[in-house]
Short mmCIF file of C-alpha atoms in Angstrom, two decimals:
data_model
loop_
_atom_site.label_atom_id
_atom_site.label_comp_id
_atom_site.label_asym_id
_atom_site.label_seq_id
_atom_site.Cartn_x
_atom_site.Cartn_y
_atom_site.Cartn_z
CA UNK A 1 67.26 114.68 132.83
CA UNK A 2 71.03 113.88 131.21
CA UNK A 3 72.52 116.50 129.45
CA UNK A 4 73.50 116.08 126.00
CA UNK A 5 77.01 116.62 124.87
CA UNK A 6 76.00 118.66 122.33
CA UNK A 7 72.44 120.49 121.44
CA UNK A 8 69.69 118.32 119.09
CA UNK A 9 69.85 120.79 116.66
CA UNK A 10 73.80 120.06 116.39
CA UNK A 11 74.55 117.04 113.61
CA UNK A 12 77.81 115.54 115.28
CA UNK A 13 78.80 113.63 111.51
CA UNK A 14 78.45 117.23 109.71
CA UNK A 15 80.26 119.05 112.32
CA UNK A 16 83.11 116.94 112.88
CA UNK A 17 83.59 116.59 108.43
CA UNK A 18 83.25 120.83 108.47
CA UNK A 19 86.22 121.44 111.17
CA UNK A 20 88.54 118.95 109.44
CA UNK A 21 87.46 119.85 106.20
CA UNK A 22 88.63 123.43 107.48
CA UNK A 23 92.01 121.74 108.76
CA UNK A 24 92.87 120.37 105.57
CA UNK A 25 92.52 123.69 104.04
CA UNK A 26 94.70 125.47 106.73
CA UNK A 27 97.02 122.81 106.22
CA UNK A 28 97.26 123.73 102.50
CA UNK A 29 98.71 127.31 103.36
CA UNK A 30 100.41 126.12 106.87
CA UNK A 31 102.89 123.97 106.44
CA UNK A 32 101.78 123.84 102.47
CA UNK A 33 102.51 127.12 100.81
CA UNK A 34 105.39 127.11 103.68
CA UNK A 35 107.09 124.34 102.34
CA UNK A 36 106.27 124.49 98.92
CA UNK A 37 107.41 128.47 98.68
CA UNK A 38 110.78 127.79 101.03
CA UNK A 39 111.69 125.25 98.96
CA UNK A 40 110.63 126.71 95.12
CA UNK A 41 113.35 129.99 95.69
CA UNK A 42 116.63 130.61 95.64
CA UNK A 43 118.45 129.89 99.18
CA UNK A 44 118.85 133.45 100.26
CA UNK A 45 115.17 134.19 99.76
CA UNK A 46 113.82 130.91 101.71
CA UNK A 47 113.52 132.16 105.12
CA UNK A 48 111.71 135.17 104.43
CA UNK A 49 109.51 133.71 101.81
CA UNK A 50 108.40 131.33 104.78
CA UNK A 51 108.07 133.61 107.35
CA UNK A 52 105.80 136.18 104.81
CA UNK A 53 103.33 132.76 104.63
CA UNK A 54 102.97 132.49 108.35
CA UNK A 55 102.65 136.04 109.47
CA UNK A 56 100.19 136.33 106.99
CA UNK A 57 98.03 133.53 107.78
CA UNK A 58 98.64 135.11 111.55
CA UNK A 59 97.23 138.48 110.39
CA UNK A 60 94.31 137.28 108.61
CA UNK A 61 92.93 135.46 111.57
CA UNK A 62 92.58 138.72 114.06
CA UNK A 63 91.01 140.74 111.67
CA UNK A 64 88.96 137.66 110.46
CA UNK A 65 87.00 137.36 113.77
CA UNK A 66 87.18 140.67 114.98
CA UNK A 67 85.10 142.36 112.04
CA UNK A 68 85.97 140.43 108.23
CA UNK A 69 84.33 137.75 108.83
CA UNK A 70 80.87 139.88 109.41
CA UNK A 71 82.06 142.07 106.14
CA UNK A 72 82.02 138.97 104.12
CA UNK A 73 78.96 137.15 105.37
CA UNK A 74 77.33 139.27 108.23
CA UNK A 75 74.06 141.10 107.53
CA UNK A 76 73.83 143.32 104.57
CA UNK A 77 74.32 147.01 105.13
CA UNK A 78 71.43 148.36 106.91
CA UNK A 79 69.93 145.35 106.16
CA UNK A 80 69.51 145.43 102.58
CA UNK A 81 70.03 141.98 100.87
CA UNK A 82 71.82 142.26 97.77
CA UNK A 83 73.04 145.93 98.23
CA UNK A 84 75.76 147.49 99.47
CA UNK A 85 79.86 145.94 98.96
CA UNK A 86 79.85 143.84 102.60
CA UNK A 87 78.09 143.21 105.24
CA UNK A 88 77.28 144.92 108.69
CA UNK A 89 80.35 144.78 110.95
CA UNK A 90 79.80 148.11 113.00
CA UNK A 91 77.19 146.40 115.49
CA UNK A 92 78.71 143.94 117.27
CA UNK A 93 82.35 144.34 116.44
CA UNK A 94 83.68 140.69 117.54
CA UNK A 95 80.57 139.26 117.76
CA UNK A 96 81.91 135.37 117.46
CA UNK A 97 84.42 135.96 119.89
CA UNK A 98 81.42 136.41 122.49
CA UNK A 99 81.24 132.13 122.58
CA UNK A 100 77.70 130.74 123.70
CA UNK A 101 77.80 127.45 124.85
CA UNK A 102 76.55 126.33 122.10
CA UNK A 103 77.91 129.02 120.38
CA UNK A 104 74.80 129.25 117.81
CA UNK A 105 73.58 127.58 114.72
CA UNK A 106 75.21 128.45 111.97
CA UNK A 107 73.77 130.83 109.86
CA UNK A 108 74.36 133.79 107.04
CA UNK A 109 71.89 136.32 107.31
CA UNK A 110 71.30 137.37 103.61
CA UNK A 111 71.09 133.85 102.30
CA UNK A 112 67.16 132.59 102.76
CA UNK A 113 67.56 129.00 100.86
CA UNK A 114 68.53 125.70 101.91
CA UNK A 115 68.10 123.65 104.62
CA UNK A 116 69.53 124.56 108.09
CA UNK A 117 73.41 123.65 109.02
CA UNK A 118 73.49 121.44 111.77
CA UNK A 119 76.95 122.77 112.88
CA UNK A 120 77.94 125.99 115.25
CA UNK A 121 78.62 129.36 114.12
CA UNK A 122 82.80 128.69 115.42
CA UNK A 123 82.88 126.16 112.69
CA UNK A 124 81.74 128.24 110.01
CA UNK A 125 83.77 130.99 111.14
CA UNK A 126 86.64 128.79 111.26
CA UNK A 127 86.28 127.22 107.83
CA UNK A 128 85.66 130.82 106.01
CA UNK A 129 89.32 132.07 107.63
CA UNK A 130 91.32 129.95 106.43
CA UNK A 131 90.00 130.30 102.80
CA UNK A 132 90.34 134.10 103.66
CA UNK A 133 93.65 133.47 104.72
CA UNK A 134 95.48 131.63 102.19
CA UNK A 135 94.35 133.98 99.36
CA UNK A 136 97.06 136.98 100.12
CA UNK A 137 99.37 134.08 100.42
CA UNK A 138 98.71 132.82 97.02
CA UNK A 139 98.89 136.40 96.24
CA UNK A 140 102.71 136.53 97.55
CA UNK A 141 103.60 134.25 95.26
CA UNK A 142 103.69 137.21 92.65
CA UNK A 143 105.78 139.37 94.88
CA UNK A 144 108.39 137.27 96.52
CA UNK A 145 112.11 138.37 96.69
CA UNK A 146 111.38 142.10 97.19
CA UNK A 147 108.25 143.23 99.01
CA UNK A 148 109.28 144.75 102.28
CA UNK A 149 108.34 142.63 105.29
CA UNK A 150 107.34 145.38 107.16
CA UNK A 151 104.78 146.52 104.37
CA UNK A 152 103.40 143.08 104.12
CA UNK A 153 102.32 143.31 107.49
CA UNK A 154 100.30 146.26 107.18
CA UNK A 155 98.81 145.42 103.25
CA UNK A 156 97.62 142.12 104.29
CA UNK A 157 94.75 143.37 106.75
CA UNK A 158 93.75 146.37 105.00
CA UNK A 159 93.62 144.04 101.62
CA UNK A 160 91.24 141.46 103.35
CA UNK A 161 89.11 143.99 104.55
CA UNK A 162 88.91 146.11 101.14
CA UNK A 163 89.20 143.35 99.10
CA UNK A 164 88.91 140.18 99.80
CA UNK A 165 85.66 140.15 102.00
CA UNK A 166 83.84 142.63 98.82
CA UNK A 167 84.08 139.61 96.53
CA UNK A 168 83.28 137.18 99.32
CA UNK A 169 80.17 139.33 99.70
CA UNK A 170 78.86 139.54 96.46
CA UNK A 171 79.40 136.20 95.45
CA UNK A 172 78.87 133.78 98.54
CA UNK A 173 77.63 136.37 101.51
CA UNK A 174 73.79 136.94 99.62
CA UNK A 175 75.42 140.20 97.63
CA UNK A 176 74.47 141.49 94.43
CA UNK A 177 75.95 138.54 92.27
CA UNK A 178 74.60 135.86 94.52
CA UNK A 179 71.31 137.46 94.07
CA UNK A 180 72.30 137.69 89.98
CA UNK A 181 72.60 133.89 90.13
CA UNK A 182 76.43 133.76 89.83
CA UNK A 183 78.13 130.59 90.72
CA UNK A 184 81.23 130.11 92.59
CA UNK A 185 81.33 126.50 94.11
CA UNK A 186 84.49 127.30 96.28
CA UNK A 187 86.34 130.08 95.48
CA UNK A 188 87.64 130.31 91.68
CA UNK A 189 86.95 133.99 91.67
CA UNK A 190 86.62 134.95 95.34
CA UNK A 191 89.83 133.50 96.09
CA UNK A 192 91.99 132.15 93.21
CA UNK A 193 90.69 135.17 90.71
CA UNK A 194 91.37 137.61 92.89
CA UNK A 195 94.45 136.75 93.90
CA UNK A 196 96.07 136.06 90.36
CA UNK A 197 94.95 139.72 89.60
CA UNK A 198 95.93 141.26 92.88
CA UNK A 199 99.36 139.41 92.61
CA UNK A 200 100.63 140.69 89.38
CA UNK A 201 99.07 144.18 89.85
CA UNK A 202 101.49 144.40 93.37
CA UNK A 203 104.33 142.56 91.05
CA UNK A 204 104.01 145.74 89.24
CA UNK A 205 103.70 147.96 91.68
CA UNK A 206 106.45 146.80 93.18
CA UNK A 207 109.04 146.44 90.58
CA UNK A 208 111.17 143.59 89.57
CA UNK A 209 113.24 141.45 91.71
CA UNK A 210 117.35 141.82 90.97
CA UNK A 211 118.05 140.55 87.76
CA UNK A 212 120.34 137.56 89.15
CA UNK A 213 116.99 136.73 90.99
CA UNK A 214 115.02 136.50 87.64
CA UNK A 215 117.94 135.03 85.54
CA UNK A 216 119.22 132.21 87.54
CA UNK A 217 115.64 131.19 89.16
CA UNK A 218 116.23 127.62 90.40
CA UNK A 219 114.78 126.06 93.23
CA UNK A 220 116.79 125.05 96.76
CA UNK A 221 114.95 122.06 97.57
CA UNK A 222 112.84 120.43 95.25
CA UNK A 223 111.96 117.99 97.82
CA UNK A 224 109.84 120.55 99.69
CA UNK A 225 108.75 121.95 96.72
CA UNK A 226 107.04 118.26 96.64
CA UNK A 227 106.33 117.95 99.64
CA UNK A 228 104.23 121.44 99.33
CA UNK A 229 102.46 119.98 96.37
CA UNK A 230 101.11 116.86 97.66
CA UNK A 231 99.55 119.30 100.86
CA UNK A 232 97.74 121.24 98.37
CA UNK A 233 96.42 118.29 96.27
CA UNK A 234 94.82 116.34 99.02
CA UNK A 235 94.10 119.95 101.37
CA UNK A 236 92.11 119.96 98.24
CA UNK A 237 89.42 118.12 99.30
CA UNK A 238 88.66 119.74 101.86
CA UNK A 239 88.62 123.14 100.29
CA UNK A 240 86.28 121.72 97.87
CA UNK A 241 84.48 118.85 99.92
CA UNK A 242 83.67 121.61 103.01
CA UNK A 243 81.86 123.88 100.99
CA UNK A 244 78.11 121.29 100.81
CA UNK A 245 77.98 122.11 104.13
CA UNK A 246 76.80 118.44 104.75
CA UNK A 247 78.97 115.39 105.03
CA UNK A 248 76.74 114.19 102.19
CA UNK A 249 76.99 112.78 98.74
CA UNK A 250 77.85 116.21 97.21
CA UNK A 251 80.87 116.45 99.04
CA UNK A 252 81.62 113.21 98.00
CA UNK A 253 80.99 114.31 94.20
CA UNK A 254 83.57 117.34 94.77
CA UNK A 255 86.11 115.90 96.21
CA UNK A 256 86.21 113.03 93.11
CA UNK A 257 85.54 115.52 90.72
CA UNK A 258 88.40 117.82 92.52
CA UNK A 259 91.14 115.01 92.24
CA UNK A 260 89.92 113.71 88.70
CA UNK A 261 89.94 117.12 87.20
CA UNK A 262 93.71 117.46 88.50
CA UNK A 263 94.69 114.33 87.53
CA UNK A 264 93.99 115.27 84.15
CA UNK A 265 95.47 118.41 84.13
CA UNK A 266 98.79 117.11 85.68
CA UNK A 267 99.07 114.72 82.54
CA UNK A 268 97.75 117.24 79.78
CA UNK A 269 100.53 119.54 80.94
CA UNK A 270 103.14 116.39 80.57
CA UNK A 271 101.44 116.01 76.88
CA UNK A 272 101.90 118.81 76.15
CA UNK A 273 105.52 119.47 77.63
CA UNK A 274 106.34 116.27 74.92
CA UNK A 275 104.23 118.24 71.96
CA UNK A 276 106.10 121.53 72.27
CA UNK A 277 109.24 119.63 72.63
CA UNK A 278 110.28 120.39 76.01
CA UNK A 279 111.47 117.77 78.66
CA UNK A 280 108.49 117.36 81.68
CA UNK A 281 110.25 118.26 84.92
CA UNK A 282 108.77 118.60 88.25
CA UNK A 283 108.08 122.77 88.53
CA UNK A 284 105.80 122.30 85.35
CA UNK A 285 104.10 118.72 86.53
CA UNK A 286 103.30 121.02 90.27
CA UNK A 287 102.24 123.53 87.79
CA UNK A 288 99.45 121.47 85.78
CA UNK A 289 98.75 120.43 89.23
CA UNK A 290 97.76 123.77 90.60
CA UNK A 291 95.62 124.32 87.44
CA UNK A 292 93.21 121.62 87.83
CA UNK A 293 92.79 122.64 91.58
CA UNK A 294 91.69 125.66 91.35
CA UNK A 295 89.91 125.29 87.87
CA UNK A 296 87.34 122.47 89.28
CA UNK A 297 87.06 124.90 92.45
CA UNK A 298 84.31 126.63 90.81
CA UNK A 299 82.38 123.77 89.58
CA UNK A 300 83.32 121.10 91.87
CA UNK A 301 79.62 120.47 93.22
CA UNK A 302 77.99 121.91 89.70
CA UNK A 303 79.66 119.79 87.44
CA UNK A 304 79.48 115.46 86.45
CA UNK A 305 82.51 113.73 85.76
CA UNK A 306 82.24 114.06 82.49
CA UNK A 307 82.70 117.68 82.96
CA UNK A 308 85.43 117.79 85.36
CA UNK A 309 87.59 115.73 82.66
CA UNK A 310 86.88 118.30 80.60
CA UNK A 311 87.36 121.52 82.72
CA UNK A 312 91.30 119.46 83.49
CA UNK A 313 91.96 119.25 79.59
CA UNK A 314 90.82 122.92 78.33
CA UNK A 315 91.91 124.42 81.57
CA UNK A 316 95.35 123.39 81.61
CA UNK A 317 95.60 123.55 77.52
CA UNK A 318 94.45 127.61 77.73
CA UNK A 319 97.11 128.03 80.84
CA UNK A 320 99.94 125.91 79.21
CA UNK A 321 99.81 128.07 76.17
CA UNK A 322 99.29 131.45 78.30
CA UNK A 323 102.48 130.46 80.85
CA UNK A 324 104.67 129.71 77.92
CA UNK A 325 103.65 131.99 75.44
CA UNK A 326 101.37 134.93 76.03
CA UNK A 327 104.16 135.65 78.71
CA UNK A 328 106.03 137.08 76.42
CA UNK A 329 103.81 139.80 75.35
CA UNK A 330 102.66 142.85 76.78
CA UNK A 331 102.05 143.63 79.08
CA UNK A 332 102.89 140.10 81.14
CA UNK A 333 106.59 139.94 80.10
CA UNK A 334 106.80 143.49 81.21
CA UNK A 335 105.68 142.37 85.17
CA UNK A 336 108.23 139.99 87.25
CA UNK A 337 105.18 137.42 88.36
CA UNK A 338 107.42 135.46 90.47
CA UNK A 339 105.74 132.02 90.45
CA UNK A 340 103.56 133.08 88.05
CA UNK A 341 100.33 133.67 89.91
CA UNK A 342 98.72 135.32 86.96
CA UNK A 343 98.37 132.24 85.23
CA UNK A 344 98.18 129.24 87.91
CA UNK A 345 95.39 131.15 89.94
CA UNK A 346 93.87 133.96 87.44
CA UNK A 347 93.43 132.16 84.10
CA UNK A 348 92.99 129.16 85.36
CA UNK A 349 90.32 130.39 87.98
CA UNK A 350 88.96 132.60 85.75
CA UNK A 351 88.37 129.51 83.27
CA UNK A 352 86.83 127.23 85.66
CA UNK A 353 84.83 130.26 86.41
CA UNK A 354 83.39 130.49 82.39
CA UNK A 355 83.25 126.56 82.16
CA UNK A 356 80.61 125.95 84.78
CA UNK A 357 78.83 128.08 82.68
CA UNK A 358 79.17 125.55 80.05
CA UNK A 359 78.84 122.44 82.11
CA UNK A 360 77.26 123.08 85.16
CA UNK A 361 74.77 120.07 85.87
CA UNK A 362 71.16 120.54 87.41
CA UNK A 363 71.35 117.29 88.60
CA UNK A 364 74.05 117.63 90.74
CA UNK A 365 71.41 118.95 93.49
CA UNK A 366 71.39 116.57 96.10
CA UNK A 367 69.23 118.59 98.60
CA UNK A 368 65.74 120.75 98.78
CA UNK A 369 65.29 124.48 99.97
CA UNK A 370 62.70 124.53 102.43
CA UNK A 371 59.72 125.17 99.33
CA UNK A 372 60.49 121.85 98.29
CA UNK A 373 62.38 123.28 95.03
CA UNK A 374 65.89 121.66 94.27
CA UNK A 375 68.70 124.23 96.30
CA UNK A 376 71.22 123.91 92.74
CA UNK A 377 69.15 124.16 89.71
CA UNK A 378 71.40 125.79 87.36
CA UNK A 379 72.25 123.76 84.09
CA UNK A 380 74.96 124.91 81.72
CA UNK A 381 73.47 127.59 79.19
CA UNK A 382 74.76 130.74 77.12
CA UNK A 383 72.80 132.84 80.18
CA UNK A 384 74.85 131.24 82.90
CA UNK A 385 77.76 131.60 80.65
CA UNK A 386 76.84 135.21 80.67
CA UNK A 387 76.52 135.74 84.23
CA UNK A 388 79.53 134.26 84.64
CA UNK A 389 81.74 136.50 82.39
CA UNK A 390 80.32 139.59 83.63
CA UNK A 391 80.92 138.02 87.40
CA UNK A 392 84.77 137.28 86.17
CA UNK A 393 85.21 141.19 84.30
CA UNK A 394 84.03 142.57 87.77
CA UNK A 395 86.49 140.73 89.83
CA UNK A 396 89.28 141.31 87.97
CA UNK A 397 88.59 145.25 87.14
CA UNK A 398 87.35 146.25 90.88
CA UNK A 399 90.68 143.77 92.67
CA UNK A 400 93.08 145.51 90.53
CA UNK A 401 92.04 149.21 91.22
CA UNK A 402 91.56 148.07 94.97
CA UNK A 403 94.49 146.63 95.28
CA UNK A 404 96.74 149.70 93.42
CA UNK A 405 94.84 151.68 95.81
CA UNK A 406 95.64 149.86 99.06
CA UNK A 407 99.26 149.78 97.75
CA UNK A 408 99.80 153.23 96.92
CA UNK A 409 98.70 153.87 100.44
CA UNK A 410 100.81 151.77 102.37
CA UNK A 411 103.48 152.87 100.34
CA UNK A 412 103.14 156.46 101.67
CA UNK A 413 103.94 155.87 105.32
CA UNK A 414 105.85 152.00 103.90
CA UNK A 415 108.45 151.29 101.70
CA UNK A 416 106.47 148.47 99.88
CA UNK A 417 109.82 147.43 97.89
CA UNK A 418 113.37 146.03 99.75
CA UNK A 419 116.37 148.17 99.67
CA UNK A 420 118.72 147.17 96.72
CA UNK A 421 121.25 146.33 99.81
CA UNK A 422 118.76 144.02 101.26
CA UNK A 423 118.18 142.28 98.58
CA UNK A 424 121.13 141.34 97.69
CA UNK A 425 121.94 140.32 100.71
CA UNK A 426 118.20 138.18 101.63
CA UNK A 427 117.24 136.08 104.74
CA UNK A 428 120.55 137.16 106.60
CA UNK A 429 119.43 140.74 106.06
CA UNK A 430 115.96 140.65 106.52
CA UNK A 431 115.60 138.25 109.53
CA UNK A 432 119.13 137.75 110.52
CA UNK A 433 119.37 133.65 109.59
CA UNK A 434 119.07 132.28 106.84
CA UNK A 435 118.16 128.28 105.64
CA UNK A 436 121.04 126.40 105.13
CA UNK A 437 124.31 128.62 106.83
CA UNK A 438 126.83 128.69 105.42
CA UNK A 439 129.25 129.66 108.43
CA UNK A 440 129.70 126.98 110.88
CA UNK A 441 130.54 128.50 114.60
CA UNK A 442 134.35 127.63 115.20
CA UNK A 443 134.66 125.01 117.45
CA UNK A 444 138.49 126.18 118.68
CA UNK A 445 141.59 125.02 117.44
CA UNK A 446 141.87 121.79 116.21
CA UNK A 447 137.92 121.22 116.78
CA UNK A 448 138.54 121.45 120.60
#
């Protein structure tokens, strides 16, 4: 008898969508946060800012498959659906490293519903890293132009594993909000949540950058701040398109709903640039960009089109006014949030998280659990809007006393702030090179 390329149970269609659904999103954080964060500061801080993006998508990967990635989805533990902060990693440390050769169904243990995946365990694994992995980087965002290199690579590991993979549990792994019928299409409080909170508590941790830094904050390349941009708007749909599972009509629904939600916040935040009396330039435009990302990522399979315009108008409205105004208050004006993290990633996570509440659409299911019952039946109600306020207030309360906790420590055998020397001095200091030099090698006299 022939052998198969690939097992029966393996559907080639949904396979092939979830690994370059999972490329798009890797793309999004390398070369996109790359780009997009070595272009958006000043020239002495581009180099490092770059190289703190890919050492940190680098880090996130080892731990990811040696233990995280059974923290956030493996097995409750001792086998207790719905209790405990993660799952089971002490058994088989590095389990999905140990390749079959058809390297497994894949599966997570604590969730019972839906229909099988007709895709291997690797591609699961894969897709889950690299939204693991790009939500310290979006967390760096806060932090850039002083956190000591050499403390970033020690926080980012210990923050996944403390962190990261808790919320991941709860909320996608079969955890105790799962089970409490909390909704989180794609990550607008696993990742974007948690990492608007987790980036201005280590802004404050941390201290300020130098006060040239924060008073003279212009770009060096606007062109690859751009260029960043556009990766993140169309890695979009795969962040949001991946998470059906299926290569099926509700991935089609979330990636239209992902790019029409962000089209409409990229021109509310132009309206209301015009309203307020300011001129629309290009940092804000990326801005209102960002904000209807990751506010549909919570709802991008939950909601109709109807309420994905919506979710882009009151999204971008309630982070337009907090980015320009509520910054000024305490205690946000008192906390140097680099790119503004707080209010990009946190509100505007945070209120995509509340708005599925409000709009979330039963009819959206476009699949069966294996009783026959639809596998999405939540409709938009004051209960759901409860669950998912009490879902958002336990995110942000449990990352930030995590995450001063994992900083304090690193701080006690780290520096987790750059000299004063250092910083004034950036890329050349820090890495020895820096993005444009500025000292041309003598060639000899005369050019000879």
């Amino acid at each position: 008898m022939p052998q198969l390329p690939y097992p029966q149970w393996l559907n080639p269609g949904d396979n092939a969508w979830q690994l370059t659904a999972a490329t798009l999103v890797g793309l999004m954080s390398v070369p996109g946060l790359v780009v997009l964060y070595g272009g958006v500061m000043q020239k002495r801080w581009s180099v490092n800012s770059m190289m703190l993006a890919f050492t940190g998508f680098a880090a996130v990967l080892i731990v990811w498959v040696l233990y995280a990635f059974d923290m956030g989805f493996g097995n409750a533990w001792h086998g207790i659906s719905g209790h405990g902060f993660w799952g089971n990693f002490i058994g088989q440390p590095g389990a999905v490293l140990n390749h079959a050769k058809e390297q497994g169904q894949a599966t997570i243990p604590t969730i019972t519903s839906g229909p099988p995946w007709h895709f291997p365990q690797s591609s699961l694994v894969y897709f889950q890293f690299v939204f693991a992995a790009i939500t310290p980087l979006l967390l760096l965002g806060s932090v850039l132009g002083r956190i000591n290199f050499k403390a970033w690579l020690v926080f980012v590991p210990i923050w996944i594993s403390g962190v990261y993979v808790v919320n991941a549990f709860l909320i996608w792994g079969g955890g105790w909000w799962a089970q409490k019928g909390a909704l989180d299409f794609s990550g607008g409080y696993v990742i974007h949540l948690t990492a608007g909170v987790a980036g201005f508590v280590a802004a404050w941790v941390i201290g300020p950058r130098l006060a040239r830094d924060r008073e003279i904050d212009a770009p060096n390349n606007l062109l690859m701040v751009a260029t960043g941009a556009g990766f993140l708007w169309l890695g979009w749909n795969g962040f949001n398109g991946g998470d059906p599972y299926y290569a099926g009509a509700d991935a089609a629904a979330a990636v239209l709903n992902t790019n029409l939600c962000t089209a409409v916040a990229v021109l509310v935040w132009v309206t209301w640039d015009y309203m307020t009396g300011r001129k629309p330039s290009l940092l804000g435009t990326v801005n209102g960009m960002i904000v209807g990302l990751v506010a549909i990522t919570p709802a991008a399979g939950f909601v109709n089109g109807w309420g994905a315009i919506l979710i882009g108008v009151i999204a971008s409205s309630i982070v337009y006014v907090a980015y320009n105004y509520l910054s000024r208050v305490r205690p946000f004006r008192n906390v140097d949030d680099t790119l503004g993290v707080v209010y990009t990633h946190g509100f505007a996570g945070l209120a995509g998280g509340l708005l599925v509440g409000l709009f979330a659409d039963s009819n959206m299911a476009v699949y069966l659990n294996k009783d026959g019952t639809p596998a999405f039946s939540g409709t938009g109600s004051l209960h759901l809007l409860k669950v998912q306020a009490y879902v958002g207030l336990w995110v942000i309360s449990f990352t930030a006393v995590a995450t001063f906790i994992i900083l304090k420590l690193v701080g006690l055998v780290i520096p987790l702030r750059m000299s004063e020397k250092d910083m004034e001095e950036g890329d050349i200091a820090v890495h020895g090179h820096e993005v444009y030099p500025s000292d041309i090698p003598s060639l000899g006299v005369h050019g000879t």
